[in-house]
Amino acid sequence: MPSLKSHRQLVRSFDGGQVLPLKVSDTRASPGSCLPKRCFRLLIILFLSSWALLWFYNHQNGDLSSPSEGNTTDHSLPPLYEAYHDFERHLPQHNLSLSFPEGRDVKFFWAANHVTASGWGNAMQEILINALLAHATNRAFVFDNFTWDRNGPDYAEFNGKLIPARIPLSALVSGPIIGSSFDPGDPTPRAVSREYFKTVCPDPTVIDSMTINEHLRLDPDVPASQIFDKWVEKLNSINDPCVEIQQSSFQIFEIWLFGSERILSLWPRLSKSPILRNFSWSPLVLQTFSRNAELFGATSTSFRFLPSYLRPSAAPPTLAGLQNVDPILPAPKTDPIPGLLVLHIRRGDFAGHCSHLANWSADWNGFNKFAALPDKFRVPVDGGEGETTERNMQMYLQRCFPTIEQIIERVRDVLADQKRLYGNKKELKRIYIMTNGDVEWLKQLKEALMEVKKWNAVVSSRDLRLGWEAKHVSQTVDMLVGQRAQVFIGNGFSSLTSNIVMFRMLRELPPEDTRFW
């Protein structure tokens, strides 16, 4: 396997300024001289032994690889999802001969300035609102990859590890935002890929987002719905079927909107839109969820809305089964798993991030502030502008980066609330921890949780069995688990938590079952 040092050399530019895309073949050793017979025999023995061990492992644990990975794929590097990219290129709506409202009649909306180098939670919330805007103006939403590095090599580096620089959206989600059909009678054309848009729209009308947003984006008294309506008016005034938002301009819907209650003004529209109501996770995500069903205590009834080939007992689906943009499991069908308590606990980089939030008196993410939810957060008035009091700092850390002792205290409080609300009718029996915490810290947390009560199991993201391609979309598996929890305790400052909360509110789960640290 290539060393991390060699990876870095391949990811970065050469001295001459030219960037070489990293391919699997680039990391292979060049042919050398003929091996002696003894060495050759030794290599044959090692190969056969490795093959036997691999065969035994797959048969003992279940082969979690997907058909698109192939049996000869080099797994020493992260996946590039070539089959998913190719699938997106050949969507049936990529055809100018189609009838209205597609074909030559179609109008497009392409937000070339979409967020990059951010986590999936941030990217997803922007995708949803951009797609909502496209739908409101009867334009085809132009989707792009989940992008860490827009124009660089195939791989990027994050926390010292290689990651795919661009993951095709169809590996993460399905539904209208990735090209499924709208309901009968809806005149909106299906979403198309960026590549197709670039082919049929070589000279689009390009708009700087500041044309509309300049005096609105940072005004705390301007709700997101007002900005949204201004953009609907702007797009409807343009006759050009090809509209692109200038890549170098600010996002239309920025973190300043999503990080405040201003975004809630769009909820009445978003919650009724097919963009959200027909949203589903991808078949790859659903398959991975099913393969790990025992971790969540999910029974057969938890999978009644899934096709048979995505259920736990099914054989691995075909490539065609994994490449499907239709919404297989929309939010209204994501029933809670009885007895499951899910905790979202961020570690790692969140230590510094939570301190930064405290110093700037940040608020919870907007979709974590629905009025019906029982837990509230009030921004302190005696801090901000880069500094805060020690009291405020400790308050932020407790709610953003809690210690094991604080986590245990909060779990006890929530259990007491559940007992008061439901008695013994809805007992919580199992815990799943969504986390990036290290193994030793998780061991200590699990031991502490087991002292709270006798749980059937306490498991975490670290326990998931993940195929090669599923590993780099595992955050979406966690989100689906949180979505389906009987009770969920999330991080109010997290966009990933806020997306889970949004789906739980859409599903009309009891607000008392969605809590925060």
Short mmCIF file of C-alpha atoms in Angstrom, two decimals:
data_model
loop_
_atom_site.label_atom_id
_atom_site.label_comp_id
_atom_site.label_asym_id
_atom_site.label_seq_id
_atom_site.Cartn_x
_atom_site.Cartn_y
_atom_site.Cartn_z
CA MET A 1 0.00 0.00 0.00
CA PRO A 2 1.45 3.43 -0.88
CA SER A 3 2.70 5.41 2.10
CA LEU A 4 0.97 8.59 3.25
CA LYS A 5 4.08 10.49 2.26
CA SER A 6 3.80 9.27 -1.33
CA HIS A 7 0.11 10.10 -1.29
CA ARG A 8 0.89 13.67 -0.32
CA GLN A 9 3.41 14.00 -3.11
CA LEU A 10 0.81 12.85 -5.62
CA VAL A 11 -1.92 15.10 -4.26
CA ARG A 12 0.18 18.26 -4.38
CA SER A 13 1.39 20.20 -7.39
CA PHE A 14 4.77 19.57 -8.94
CA ASP A 15 7.33 22.40 -8.87
CA GLY A 16 6.36 23.32 -12.39
CA GLY A 17 2.78 24.04 -11.29
CA GLN A 18 1.18 21.11 -13.09
CA VAL A 19 -1.14 18.90 -11.04
CA LEU A 20 -1.26 15.23 -11.91
CA PRO A 21 -4.48 13.33 -11.17
CA LEU A 22 -3.78 10.35 -8.97
CA LYS A 23 -4.78 7.01 -10.45
CA VAL A 24 -4.42 3.53 -9.01
CA SER A 25 -1.90 2.69 -11.71
CA ASP A 26 0.28 5.63 -10.61
CA THR A 27 0.98 3.90 -7.30
CA ARG A 28 2.02 0.56 -8.72
CA ALA A 29 5.64 -0.45 -8.79
CA SER A 30 7.38 -0.40 -12.15
CA PRO A 31 8.47 -3.72 -13.67
CA GLY A 32 11.77 -4.93 -12.32
CA SER A 33 14.15 -7.72 -13.15
CA CYS A 34 13.10 -11.40 -13.12
CA LEU A 35 12.66 -12.88 -9.62
CA PRO A 36 14.61 -15.95 -8.58
CA LYS A 37 12.59 -19.17 -8.56
CA ARG A 38 12.63 -19.37 -4.75
CA CYS A 39 11.20 -15.85 -4.42
CA PHE A 40 8.64 -16.59 -7.09
CA ARG A 41 7.45 -19.71 -5.23
CA LEU A 42 7.26 -17.70 -2.00
CA LEU A 43 5.11 -15.06 -3.69
CA ILE A 44 2.76 -17.75 -4.99
CA ILE A 45 2.38 -19.19 -1.47
CA LEU A 46 1.74 -15.74 -0.01
CA PHE A 47 -0.84 -14.99 -2.69
CA LEU A 48 -2.73 -18.22 -2.13
CA SER A 49 -2.65 -17.74 1.66
CA SER A 50 -3.96 -14.21 1.35
CA TRP A 51 -6.71 -15.33 -1.01
CA ALA A 52 -7.76 -18.11 1.41
CA LEU A 53 -7.86 -15.69 4.35
CA LEU A 54 -9.91 -13.21 2.34
CA TRP A 55 -12.35 -15.93 1.28
CA PHE A 56 -12.72 -17.07 4.89
CA TYR A 57 -13.28 -13.51 6.17
CA ASN A 58 -15.93 -12.74 3.60
CA HIS A 59 -17.81 -15.94 4.30
CA GLN A 60 -17.61 -15.49 8.05
CA ASN A 61 -18.62 -11.82 8.12
CA GLY A 62 -20.63 -11.38 4.96
CA ASP A 63 -19.12 -9.63 1.96
CA LEU A 64 -20.15 -6.01 2.28
CA SER A 65 -18.67 -4.92 -1.01
CA SER A 66 -21.07 -3.52 -3.56
CA PRO A 67 -21.24 -4.76 -7.16
CA SER A 68 -19.70 -1.55 -8.48
CA GLU A 69 -16.49 -2.27 -6.55
CA GLY A 70 -15.69 -5.37 -8.58
CA ASN A 71 -13.63 -8.32 -7.43
CA THR A 72 -10.32 -7.01 -8.75
CA THR A 73 -10.55 -3.41 -7.50
CA ASP A 74 -7.52 -2.08 -5.61
CA HIS A 75 -8.85 -1.12 -2.16
CA SER A 76 -5.59 0.42 -0.95
CA LEU A 77 -6.98 3.80 -1.99
CA PRO A 78 -10.41 5.33 -1.34
CA PRO A 79 -13.11 4.62 -3.94
CA LEU A 80 -13.71 7.00 -6.82
CA TYR A 81 -17.29 5.79 -7.49
CA GLU A 82 -16.72 5.60 -11.26
CA ALA A 83 -19.88 3.51 -11.83
CA TYR A 84 -21.99 6.12 -10.03
CA HIS A 85 -20.47 8.95 -12.05
CA ASP A 86 -21.18 7.04 -15.24
CA PHE A 87 -24.75 6.34 -14.14
CA GLU A 88 -25.35 10.06 -13.58
CA ARG A 89 -23.99 10.92 -17.03
CA HIS A 90 -26.58 8.65 -18.65
CA LEU A 91 -29.75 9.76 -16.90
CA PRO A 92 -32.67 9.61 -19.37
CA GLN A 93 -33.47 13.33 -19.02
CA HIS A 94 -30.13 14.13 -20.63
CA ASN A 95 -31.85 14.18 -24.00
CA LEU A 96 -32.85 17.24 -26.06
CA SER A 97 -35.45 15.20 -27.95
CA LEU A 98 -37.76 14.82 -24.94
CA SER A 99 -41.14 16.54 -24.82
CA PHE A 100 -42.10 19.57 -22.70
CA PRO A 101 -41.08 20.55 -20.04
CA GLU A 102 -37.78 18.83 -20.84
CA GLY A 103 -35.82 18.40 -24.05
CA ARG A 104 -35.36 21.73 -25.85
CA ASP A 105 -37.97 23.43 -23.65
CA VAL A 106 -36.12 22.89 -20.40
CA LYS A 107 -34.81 25.74 -18.25
CA PHE A 108 -31.92 25.21 -15.84
CA PHE A 109 -30.68 26.59 -12.53
CA TRP A 110 -27.02 25.92 -11.71
CA ALA A 111 -25.54 27.20 -8.42
CA ALA A 112 -21.89 26.98 -9.41
CA ASN A 113 -20.99 28.72 -6.13
CA HIS A 114 -22.20 25.85 -3.94
CA VAL A 115 -20.26 25.12 -0.79
CA THR A 116 -17.10 23.01 -1.01
CA ALA A 117 -14.56 21.72 1.54
CA SER A 118 -17.32 21.45 4.15
CA GLY A 119 -18.98 18.53 5.89
CA TRP A 120 -21.96 16.71 4.44
CA GLY A 121 -24.37 18.39 6.87
CA ASN A 122 -23.51 21.84 5.51
CA ALA A 123 -23.54 20.69 1.90
CA MET A 124 -26.84 18.86 2.20
CA GLN A 125 -28.81 21.75 3.69
CA GLU A 126 -27.66 24.06 0.89
CA ILE A 127 -28.48 21.46 -1.79
CA LEU A 128 -32.04 21.14 -0.47
CA ILE A 129 -32.75 24.88 -0.53
CA ASN A 130 -31.13 25.41 -3.93
CA ALA A 131 -33.26 22.57 -5.29
CA LEU A 132 -36.32 24.14 -3.66
CA LEU A 133 -35.55 27.39 -5.49
CA ALA A 134 -35.21 25.54 -8.81
CA HIS A 135 -38.56 23.84 -8.22
CA ALA A 136 -40.26 27.14 -7.32
CA THR A 137 -39.17 28.60 -10.67
CA ASN A 138 -39.89 25.46 -12.76
CA ARG A 139 -36.24 25.08 -13.67
CA ALA A 140 -34.26 21.87 -13.72
CA PHE A 141 -31.98 21.74 -10.69
CA VAL A 142 -28.38 21.18 -11.78
CA PHE A 143 -26.72 18.87 -9.25
CA ASP A 144 -23.05 18.39 -8.62
CA ASN A 145 -20.84 16.09 -6.59
CA PHE A 146 -20.44 16.32 -2.84
CA THR A 147 -17.22 18.24 -3.29
CA TRP A 148 -14.19 18.65 -1.09
CA ASP A 149 -11.83 19.89 -3.80
CA ARG A 150 -13.50 21.22 -6.93
CA ASN A 151 -10.70 21.16 -9.49
CA GLY A 152 -7.81 19.23 -7.95
CA PRO A 153 -6.78 15.57 -8.22
CA ASP A 154 -9.17 12.71 -7.55
CA TYR A 155 -8.06 12.55 -3.92
CA ALA A 156 -7.87 15.19 -1.21
CA GLU A 157 -6.39 15.00 2.26
CA PHE A 158 -8.31 15.44 5.51
CA ASN A 159 -6.86 14.91 9.00
CA GLY A 160 -3.87 13.16 7.50
CA LYS A 161 -5.93 10.69 5.48
CA LEU A 162 -6.84 10.45 1.81
CA ILE A 163 -10.50 10.97 0.95
CA PRO A 164 -12.33 11.13 -2.39
CA ALA A 165 -12.21 14.74 -3.55
CA ARG A 166 -15.61 14.39 -5.21
CA ILE A 167 -18.36 11.89 -4.33
CA PRO A 168 -21.26 11.56 -6.81
CA LEU A 169 -24.54 12.60 -5.25
CA SER A 170 -26.23 9.34 -6.29
CA ALA A 171 -23.98 7.45 -3.85
CA LEU A 172 -25.51 9.51 -1.03
CA VAL A 173 -29.13 10.32 -1.85
CA SER A 174 -32.01 9.65 -4.20
CA GLY A 175 -35.14 11.58 -5.08
CA PRO A 176 -35.86 14.76 -7.10
CA ILE A 177 -32.56 16.47 -6.19
CA ILE A 178 -30.71 13.75 -8.10
CA GLY A 179 -33.12 13.37 -11.01
CA SER A 180 -36.21 11.34 -10.10
CA SER A 181 -39.53 12.35 -11.65
CA PHE A 182 -41.87 14.77 -9.94
CA ASP A 183 -45.48 13.91 -9.17
CA PRO A 184 -47.94 13.82 -12.10
CA GLY A 185 -49.04 17.30 -13.05
CA ASP A 186 -45.90 18.98 -11.71
CA PRO A 187 -44.42 21.02 -14.61
CA THR A 188 -40.89 21.04 -13.17
CA PRO A 189 -38.26 19.29 -15.32
CA ARG A 190 -36.11 16.63 -13.71
CA ALA A 191 -32.72 17.50 -12.24
CA VAL A 192 -29.67 17.10 -14.49
CA SER A 193 -25.95 16.74 -13.92
CA ARG A 194 -23.46 19.59 -14.09
CA GLU A 195 -21.73 17.87 -17.03
CA TYR A 196 -24.94 17.84 -19.06
CA PHE A 197 -25.65 21.48 -18.22
CA LYS A 198 -22.16 22.49 -19.37
CA THR A 199 -22.69 20.63 -22.63
CA VAL A 200 -26.05 22.14 -23.57
CA CYS A 201 -25.44 25.58 -21.99
CA PRO A 202 -21.97 26.71 -23.12
CA ASP A 203 -22.88 30.41 -22.70
CA PRO A 204 -25.30 30.77 -19.77
CA THR A 205 -26.54 33.93 -18.10
CA VAL A 206 -24.22 34.30 -15.10
CA ILE A 207 -25.46 36.14 -12.00
CA ASP A 208 -23.40 37.38 -9.05
CA SER A 209 -25.32 36.44 -5.89
CA MET A 210 -24.64 39.90 -4.45
CA THR A 211 -27.03 41.29 -7.07
CA ILE A 212 -29.83 40.20 -4.72
CA ASN A 213 -28.10 39.38 -1.44
CA GLU A 214 -25.83 42.36 -0.84
CA HIS A 215 -28.07 44.17 1.65
CA LEU A 216 -29.98 41.09 2.85
CA ARG A 217 -27.50 38.32 3.64
CA LEU A 218 -26.25 39.60 7.01
CA ASP A 219 -29.33 41.44 8.22
CA PRO A 220 -30.71 39.48 11.21
CA ASP A 221 -34.17 40.95 10.59
CA VAL A 222 -34.40 39.58 7.04
CA PRO A 223 -35.89 36.07 7.02
CA ALA A 224 -34.68 33.45 4.55
CA SER A 225 -38.13 33.49 2.91
CA GLN A 226 -37.61 37.12 1.85
CA ILE A 227 -34.29 36.29 0.20
CA PHE A 228 -35.88 33.23 -1.40
CA ASP A 229 -38.76 35.28 -2.85
CA LYS A 230 -36.35 37.85 -4.28
CA TRP A 231 -34.54 35.07 -6.11
CA VAL A 232 -37.79 33.56 -7.40
CA GLU A 233 -38.66 36.97 -8.83
CA LYS A 234 -35.19 37.36 -10.34
CA LEU A 235 -35.11 33.92 -11.99
CA ASN A 236 -38.64 34.28 -13.33
CA SER A 237 -37.63 37.54 -15.01
CA ILE A 238 -34.88 35.82 -17.04
CA ASN A 239 -35.84 34.37 -20.42
CA ASP A 240 -32.52 32.60 -20.94
CA PRO A 241 -33.07 28.89 -20.19
CA CYS A 242 -29.48 28.65 -18.95
CA VAL A 243 -28.84 30.41 -15.62
CA GLU A 244 -25.70 30.02 -13.56
CA ILE A 245 -24.74 31.64 -10.26
CA GLN A 246 -21.19 32.98 -10.46
CA GLN A 247 -18.81 30.49 -8.89
CA SER A 248 -16.73 33.12 -7.10
CA SER A 249 -19.72 34.79 -5.43
CA PHE A 250 -21.13 34.03 -1.98
CA GLN A 251 -23.61 31.18 -1.68
CA ILE A 252 -27.22 32.33 -2.08
CA PHE A 253 -28.15 30.56 1.15
CA GLU A 254 -25.18 30.84 3.52
CA ILE A 255 -24.18 29.60 6.94
CA TRP A 256 -25.48 32.89 8.37
CA LEU A 257 -28.97 31.82 7.35
CA PHE A 258 -28.69 28.16 8.32
CA GLY A 259 -27.02 29.12 11.60
CA SER A 260 -29.97 31.19 12.77
CA GLU A 261 -33.75 31.06 13.16
CA ARG A 262 -34.05 33.02 9.90
CA ILE A 263 -34.04 29.73 7.96
CA LEU A 264 -37.21 28.53 9.73
CA SER A 265 -39.27 30.97 7.65
CA LEU A 266 -38.79 28.55 4.73
CA TRP A 267 -40.08 25.53 6.62
CA PRO A 268 -43.75 25.86 5.53
CA ARG A 269 -42.61 25.69 1.89
CA LEU A 270 -39.85 23.14 2.33
CA SER A 271 -41.96 20.74 4.41
CA LYS A 272 -44.65 20.61 1.71
CA SER A 273 -42.27 20.41 -1.24
CA PRO A 274 -41.49 17.19 -3.14
CA ILE A 275 -37.83 18.16 -2.74
CA LEU A 276 -38.05 17.12 0.91
CA ARG A 277 -41.10 14.86 1.01
CA ASN A 278 -39.67 12.64 -1.75
CA PHE A 279 -36.11 12.79 -0.48
CA SER A 280 -34.53 9.41 0.24
CA TRP A 281 -31.11 8.08 1.06
CA SER A 282 -29.36 6.19 -1.72
CA PRO A 283 -29.65 2.43 -2.17
CA LEU A 284 -26.00 2.16 -1.03
CA VAL A 285 -26.89 3.86 2.26
CA LEU A 286 -30.07 1.82 2.72
CA GLN A 287 -28.17 -1.39 2.02
CA THR A 288 -25.52 -0.51 4.59
CA PHE A 289 -28.20 0.31 7.16
CA SER A 290 -29.82 -3.07 6.55
CA ARG A 291 -26.52 -4.95 6.82
CA ASN A 292 -26.04 -3.43 10.28
CA ALA A 293 -29.63 -3.94 11.45
CA GLU A 294 -28.64 -5.90 14.55
CA LEU A 295 -26.69 -2.91 15.90
CA PHE A 296 -29.84 -0.78 15.98
CA GLY A 297 -32.21 -3.49 17.22
CA ALA A 298 -34.18 -3.15 13.99
CA THR A 299 -36.73 -5.92 13.40
CA SER A 300 -38.33 -7.08 10.16
CA THR A 301 -41.08 -4.46 10.49
CA SER A 302 -38.41 -1.77 10.29
CA PHE A 303 -37.77 -2.79 6.68
CA ARG A 304 -41.30 -3.31 5.40
CA PHE A 305 -41.08 -0.32 3.05
CA LEU A 306 -37.79 -1.49 1.50
CA PRO A 307 -37.65 -3.67 -1.60
CA SER A 308 -36.62 -7.24 -0.86
CA TYR A 309 -33.12 -6.81 -2.33
CA LEU A 310 -32.27 -4.12 0.27
CA ARG A 311 -33.41 -6.06 3.33
CA PRO A 312 -30.95 -7.59 5.83
CA SER A 313 -31.35 -11.20 4.66
CA ALA A 314 -30.96 -10.40 0.96
CA ALA A 315 -27.95 -11.17 -1.15
CA PRO A 316 -25.89 -8.12 -2.18
CA PRO A 317 -27.90 -6.15 -4.77
CA THR A 318 -26.87 -5.87 -8.38
CA LEU A 319 -25.22 -2.73 -9.68
CA ALA A 320 -28.53 -1.73 -11.27
CA GLY A 321 -30.18 -2.05 -7.87
CA LEU A 322 -27.71 0.40 -6.34
CA GLN A 323 -28.06 2.89 -9.18
CA ASN A 324 -31.55 4.21 -8.70
CA VAL A 325 -32.63 7.83 -8.29
CA ASP A 326 -36.21 6.98 -7.30
CA PRO A 327 -37.05 7.74 -3.64
CA ILE A 328 -37.10 4.25 -2.12
CA LEU A 329 -37.59 5.29 1.51
CA PRO A 330 -38.92 8.86 1.77
CA ALA A 331 -39.13 10.52 5.18
CA PRO A 332 -42.83 9.73 5.82
CA LYS A 333 -41.92 6.01 5.73
CA THR A 334 -38.94 6.16 8.12
CA ASP A 335 -40.69 4.72 11.16
CA PRO A 336 -38.89 4.96 14.53
CA ILE A 337 -37.15 1.83 15.79
CA PRO A 338 -38.76 0.97 19.16
CA GLY A 339 -36.43 1.21 22.15
CA LEU A 340 -33.57 2.93 20.29
CA LEU A 341 -31.83 5.94 21.87
CA VAL A 342 -29.37 7.68 19.53
CA LEU A 343 -26.72 10.10 20.81
CA HIS A 344 -24.87 12.46 18.46
CA ILE A 345 -21.54 13.25 20.12
CA ARG A 346 -18.92 15.15 18.14
CA ARG A 347 -15.28 14.93 19.23
CA GLY A 348 -12.02 15.62 17.43
CA ASP A 349 -12.06 18.99 15.69
CA PHE A 350 -15.18 20.04 17.61
CA ALA A 351 -13.06 20.81 20.71
CA GLY A 352 -11.61 23.89 19.03
CA HIS A 353 -14.78 24.56 17.08
CA CYS A 354 -16.96 24.73 20.20
CA SER A 355 -14.54 27.16 21.86
CA HIS A 356 -14.65 29.30 18.72
CA LEU A 357 -18.46 29.28 18.82
CA ALA A 358 -18.35 30.43 22.44
CA ASN A 359 -15.95 33.28 21.71
CA TRP A 360 -18.27 34.58 19.00
CA SER A 361 -21.54 33.94 20.88
CA ALA A 362 -22.88 31.66 18.14
CA ASP A 363 -26.44 30.38 18.11
CA TRP A 364 -27.73 26.89 17.42
CA ASN A 365 -28.32 25.85 13.85
CA GLY A 366 -31.70 27.16 12.71
CA PHE A 367 -33.42 23.81 12.15
CA ASN A 368 -32.54 22.91 15.75
CA LYS A 369 -34.72 25.80 16.98
CA PHE A 370 -38.23 24.70 16.07
CA ALA A 371 -40.58 26.26 18.61
CA ALA A 372 -42.17 22.89 19.43
CA LEU A 373 -38.89 21.35 20.63
CA PRO A 374 -38.51 21.29 24.43
CA ASP A 375 -34.81 22.19 24.69
CA LYS A 376 -33.84 25.83 24.07
CA PHE A 377 -30.65 27.81 23.77
CA ARG A 378 -30.22 31.47 24.58
CA VAL A 379 -27.17 33.27 23.22
CA PRO A 380 -25.36 35.03 26.10
CA VAL A 381 -25.22 38.82 25.85
CA ASP A 382 -21.94 39.25 27.76
CA GLY A 383 -19.59 37.89 25.12
CA GLY A 384 -18.79 37.76 21.43
CA GLU A 385 -16.41 39.54 19.07
CA GLY A 386 -13.74 36.92 19.70
CA GLU A 387 -13.88 36.56 23.48
CA THR A 388 -16.23 35.48 26.25
CA THR A 389 -16.38 34.82 29.97
CA GLU A 390 -15.25 31.58 31.57
CA ARG A 391 -18.84 30.92 32.62
CA ASN A 392 -20.06 31.26 29.03
CA MET A 393 -17.23 29.07 27.76
CA GLN A 394 -18.17 26.24 30.13
CA MET A 395 -21.83 26.58 29.16
CA TYR A 396 -20.98 26.27 25.45
CA LEU A 397 -18.70 23.29 26.04
CA GLN A 398 -21.38 21.46 28.04
CA ARG A 399 -23.85 21.84 25.20
CA CYS A 400 -21.40 21.41 22.32
CA PHE A 401 -18.54 19.24 23.63
CA PRO A 402 -19.85 17.55 26.79
CA THR A 403 -17.67 15.44 29.07
CA ILE A 404 -18.56 11.84 29.84
CA GLU A 405 -19.98 12.95 33.19
CA GLN A 406 -22.18 15.57 31.49
CA ILE A 407 -23.33 13.05 28.88
CA ILE A 408 -24.38 10.61 31.61
CA GLU A 409 -26.23 13.33 33.50
CA ARG A 410 -28.12 14.35 30.35
CA VAL A 411 -29.05 10.76 29.49
CA ARG A 412 -30.42 10.29 33.01
CA ASP A 413 -32.49 13.47 32.66
CA VAL A 414 -33.94 12.35 29.32
CA LEU A 415 -34.75 8.90 30.68
CA ALA A 416 -36.59 10.55 33.58
CA ASP A 417 -38.56 12.72 31.15
CA GLN A 418 -39.48 9.68 29.07
CA LYS A 419 -40.65 7.86 32.20
CA ARG A 420 -42.79 10.84 33.18
CA LEU A 421 -44.31 11.12 29.69
CA TYR A 422 -44.89 7.48 28.80
CA GLY A 423 -44.40 5.39 31.93
CA ASN A 424 -43.11 1.95 30.91
CA LYS A 425 -44.84 1.92 27.53
CA LYS A 426 -41.87 3.22 25.52
CA GLU A 427 -38.84 1.94 27.40
CA LEU A 428 -35.47 2.75 25.85
CA LYS A 429 -33.41 -0.44 25.63
CA ARG A 430 -30.47 0.20 23.31
CA ILE A 431 -28.04 3.04 22.60
CA TYR A 432 -26.37 3.93 19.31
CA ILE A 433 -23.68 6.64 19.47
CA MET A 434 -23.06 8.71 16.34
CA THR A 435 -19.50 9.87 16.89
CA ASN A 436 -15.99 10.44 15.60
CA GLY A 437 -14.58 9.85 19.08
CA ASP A 438 -11.49 7.69 19.48
CA VAL A 439 -11.70 4.07 20.58
CA GLU A 440 -10.39 4.52 24.13
CA TRP A 441 -12.73 7.44 24.88
CA LEU A 442 -15.66 5.44 23.51
CA LYS A 443 -14.77 2.50 25.72
CA GLN A 444 -14.94 4.74 28.80
CA LEU A 445 -18.24 6.25 27.64
CA LYS A 446 -19.82 2.84 27.03
CA GLU A 447 -18.77 1.65 30.49
CA ALA A 448 -20.30 4.76 32.06
CA LEU A 449 -23.54 4.34 30.10
CA MET A 450 -23.86 0.72 31.19
CA GLU A 451 -23.94 1.95 34.79
CA VAL A 452 -27.04 4.07 34.06
CA LYS A 453 -29.18 0.99 33.43
CA LYS A 454 -28.93 -2.48 31.95
CA TRP A 455 -29.08 -1.73 28.23
CA ASN A 456 -29.49 -4.50 25.67
CA ALA A 457 -26.49 -2.99 23.88
CA VAL A 458 -24.40 0.18 23.63
CA VAL A 459 -22.80 0.51 20.20
CA SER A 460 -21.39 3.30 18.04
CA SER A 461 -20.40 4.40 14.56
CA ARG A 462 -17.13 2.56 15.15
CA ASP A 463 -19.05 -0.74 15.21
CA LEU A 464 -20.57 -0.36 11.74
CA ARG A 465 -19.54 -2.93 9.16
CA LEU A 466 -18.81 -0.84 6.10
CA GLY A 467 -17.99 -1.82 2.55
CA TRP A 468 -15.26 0.01 0.65
CA GLU A 469 -17.65 2.47 -0.99
CA ALA A 470 -19.91 2.79 2.06
CA LYS A 471 -17.04 3.90 4.31
CA HIS A 472 -16.88 7.37 2.77
CA VAL A 473 -20.64 7.95 2.96
CA SER A 474 -21.04 6.49 6.46
CA GLN A 475 -22.17 9.85 7.88
CA THR A 476 -25.40 9.39 5.92
CA VAL A 477 -25.91 5.97 7.53
CA ASP A 478 -25.58 7.66 10.92
CA MET A 479 -28.12 10.27 9.84
CA LEU A 480 -30.63 7.58 8.87
CA VAL A 481 -30.15 5.90 12.26
CA GLY A 482 -30.73 9.24 14.03
CA GLN A 483 -33.79 9.84 11.87
CA ARG A 484 -35.25 6.52 12.97
CA ALA A 485 -34.40 6.74 16.67
CA GLN A 486 -37.25 6.51 19.15
CA VAL A 487 -35.41 9.24 21.07
CA PHE A 488 -32.59 11.35 19.66
CA ILE A 489 -30.18 13.59 21.59
CA GLY A 490 -28.24 15.84 19.23
CA ASN A 491 -25.77 18.70 19.12
CA GLY A 492 -27.59 22.01 18.61
CA PHE A 493 -24.54 23.54 16.92
CA SER A 494 -24.27 20.76 14.33
CA SER A 495 -25.71 20.96 10.82
CA LEU A 496 -25.74 17.16 10.70
CA THR A 497 -27.95 17.10 13.81
CA SER A 498 -30.17 19.81 12.30
CA ASN A 499 -30.81 17.75 9.17
CA ILE A 500 -31.85 14.80 11.35
CA VAL A 501 -34.13 17.09 13.37
CA MET A 502 -35.63 18.45 10.15
CA PHE A 503 -36.57 14.92 9.01
CA ARG A 504 -37.95 14.05 12.44
CA MET A 505 -40.14 17.15 12.34
CA LEU A 506 -41.27 16.25 8.81
CA ARG A 507 -42.19 12.78 10.08
CA GLU A 508 -44.18 14.50 12.86
CA LEU A 509 -42.51 12.52 15.61
CA PRO A 510 -43.28 13.73 19.16
CA PRO A 511 -41.16 16.86 19.78
CA GLU A 512 -40.40 15.55 23.29
CA ASP A 513 -38.44 12.69 21.66
CA THR A 514 -35.96 15.06 20.00
CA ARG A 515 -33.54 16.53 22.51
CA PHE A 516 -30.16 18.31 22.71
CA TRP A 517 -27.15 18.41 24.99
#
